Amino acid sequence: PTGAAKGAFCQHHQPAAHAPVPVLGYDMRHDSRILVVYPHNSIASLNVISFPAWMLGATVVLTDVRQFNADRWLNLVVKERI
């Protein structure tokens, strides 16, 4: 019905159970360095990229900008050795 709460329910164990998928698919390792660009338009940037990387001990660099800028992105890639 209109006006009722809408949203997906995610149990706490689900991100941990899903973590091996991106680890294997993206070849993440403990020494990986990953740049996550704001804004986060979905939970995927955290559950699919950041959370598995943190579980491995990889470095996750979160940007603090609200609007994508290609020059700034490239500078961060160089500065953070991504």
XYZ file of C-alpha atoms in Angstrom:
82
model
C 0.000 0.000 0.000
C 1.014 3.564 -0.614
C 2.648 5.195 2.394
C 3.920 1.921 3.816
C 7.615 1.524 4.480
C 9.486 0.157 1.480
C 12.960 -1.217 1.600
C 15.103 -4.272 1.578
C 15.841 -6.164 4.745
C 19.462 -7.249 5.053
C 20.550 -9.466 7.887
C 23.945 -8.828 9.442
C 25.486 -12.088 8.261
C 24.628 -11.499 4.596
C 27.522 -9.122 3.733
C 29.988 -11.523 5.362
C 28.499 -14.495 3.543
C 28.705 -12.629 0.219
C 32.251 -11.275 0.769
C 34.117 -14.078 -1.064
C 32.324 -13.260 -4.331
C 33.966 -9.858 -5.003
C 37.219 -11.012 -3.389
C 37.535 -13.730 -6.023
C 35.899 -11.777 -8.849
C 38.054 -8.667 -8.424
C 41.168 -10.545 -7.272
C 41.286 -8.592 -3.990
C 44.197 -9.323 -1.665
C 45.356 -8.108 1.742
C 47.706 -5.646 0.021
C 45.068 -4.263 -2.370
C 44.363 -0.536 -2.374
C 40.821 0.433 -3.368
C 39.364 3.862 -4.117
C 35.653 4.252 -3.336
C 34.172 7.422 -4.799
C 31.266 9.270 -3.168
C 28.372 9.664 -3.428
C 27.324 6.175 -2.462
C 24.107 5.750 -4.420
C 23.532 2.276 -3.077
C 24.720 -0.011 -0.328
C 26.716 -1.915 -2.948
C 29.735 0.372 -2.594
C 30.030 -0.712 1.023
C 28.763 -4.304 0.989
C 30.276 -5.364 -2.338
C 33.557 -3.438 -2.363
C 34.553 -1.924 0.984
C 33.400 -4.603 3.436
C 35.155 -7.527 1.691
C 38.315 -5.433 1.311
C 38.318 -4.552 5.023
C 37.825 -8.223 5.884
C 41.025 -8.991 3.957
C 42.949 -6.150 5.582
C 43.152 -4.181 2.337
C 43.302 -0.396 2.251
C 40.065 1.363 1.305
C 40.331 5.052 0.427
C 36.981 6.850 0.745
C 36.676 10.158 -1.061
C 35.097 13.132 0.650
C 33.618 14.883 -2.357
C 29.970 14.968 -3.328
C 30.495 15.464 -7.043
C 32.715 13.339 -9.271
C 35.709 15.103 -10.775
C 37.933 13.119 -13.152
C 41.074 15.179 -12.474
C 40.703 14.782 -8.712
C 40.043 11.042 -9.164
C 43.227 10.597 -11.228
C 45.241 12.592 -8.680
C 43.932 10.339 -5.879
C 44.858 7.223 -7.860
C 48.443 8.488 -8.111
C 48.660 9.900 -4.552
C 47.160 6.821 -2.852
C 48.944 4.312 -5.153
C 45.680 2.717 -6.249
